[in-house]
XYZ file of C-alpha atoms in Angstrom:
83
model
C -25.824 -93.874 -150.260
C -26.509 -92.884 -146.635
C -30.238 -92.460 -147.343
C -30.422 -96.000 -148.731
C -28.813 -97.456 -145.584
C -31.183 -95.472 -143.351
C -34.194 -96.731 -145.288
C -33.034 -100.340 -145.032
C -32.303 -100.285 -141.298
C -35.458 -100.862 -139.288
C -35.869 -99.275 -135.881
C -35.172 -101.549 -132.920
C -38.181 -103.611 -131.929
C -39.466 -103.054 -128.404
C -40.914 -106.265 -126.962
C -43.979 -105.078 -125.055
C -45.617 -107.421 -122.556
C -48.451 -108.055 -125.056
C -45.998 -108.846 -127.835
C -44.018 -111.152 -125.547
C -47.248 -112.858 -124.453
C -48.136 -113.604 -128.073
C -44.602 -114.907 -128.615
C -44.821 -117.219 -125.571
C -48.244 -118.517 -126.671
C -46.867 -119.323 -130.129
C -43.767 -121.025 -128.693
C -45.780 -123.091 -126.205
C -48.152 -124.223 -128.950
C -45.190 -125.705 -130.881
C -43.055 -126.734 -127.936
C -40.017 -124.698 -126.916
C -37.525 -127.094 -128.554
C -39.462 -127.514 -131.805
C -40.354 -123.836 -132.262
C -38.677 -122.100 -135.211
C -38.659 -118.339 -135.900
C -40.626 -118.475 -139.175
C -43.452 -120.551 -137.654
C -43.540 -118.394 -134.500
C -43.731 -115.270 -136.653
C -46.649 -116.712 -138.653
C -48.456 -117.850 -135.516
C -48.020 -114.450 -133.840
C -49.430 -112.722 -136.939
C -47.969 -109.293 -136.075
C -47.411 -106.731 -138.819
C -43.875 -105.348 -139.144
C -42.063 -108.020 -137.117
C -39.144 -109.736 -138.845
C -37.810 -113.277 -138.692
C -34.618 -111.809 -137.204
C -36.598 -110.093 -134.415
C -38.234 -113.409 -133.526
C -35.002 -115.428 -133.853
C -33.166 -113.110 -131.479
C -36.028 -113.116 -128.964
C -36.266 -116.929 -129.126
C -32.550 -117.234 -128.398
C -32.849 -114.963 -125.349
C -36.034 -116.722 -124.214
C -34.423 -120.179 -124.372
C -31.349 -118.915 -122.513
C -33.581 -117.462 -119.777
C -35.521 -120.734 -119.465
C -32.260 -122.662 -119.165
C -31.005 -120.250 -116.490
C -34.261 -120.531 -114.517
C -34.122 -124.329 -114.735
C -30.563 -124.340 -113.369
C -31.547 -122.002 -110.522
C -34.493 -124.222 -109.617
C -32.336 -127.362 -109.652
C -29.816 -125.605 -107.408
C -32.498 -124.552 -104.924
C -33.873 -128.099 -104.789
C -30.389 -129.489 -104.136
C -29.876 -127.030 -101.278
C -33.276 -127.878 -99.803
C -32.484 -131.609 -99.914
C -29.171 -131.045 -98.144
C -30.929 -129.247 -95.288
C -33.262 -132.189 -94.642
């Protein structure tokens, strides 16, 4: 029973800078809003990566982009107020 669960659970994926770079290239090719995990996974062509790995990374990536966009907008607003 315990052996079966251990065999099924994959080790946590570490997103190296090279792996992330491939991910970003794949996402940019499709467009960040149109990109879907299965297509990203196929485009990346990396052995041993799962759809779930990609889906989770895409969710975090989109959240980070949204956060950066908000920060940029905020900085621009502050700069305009100083003028």
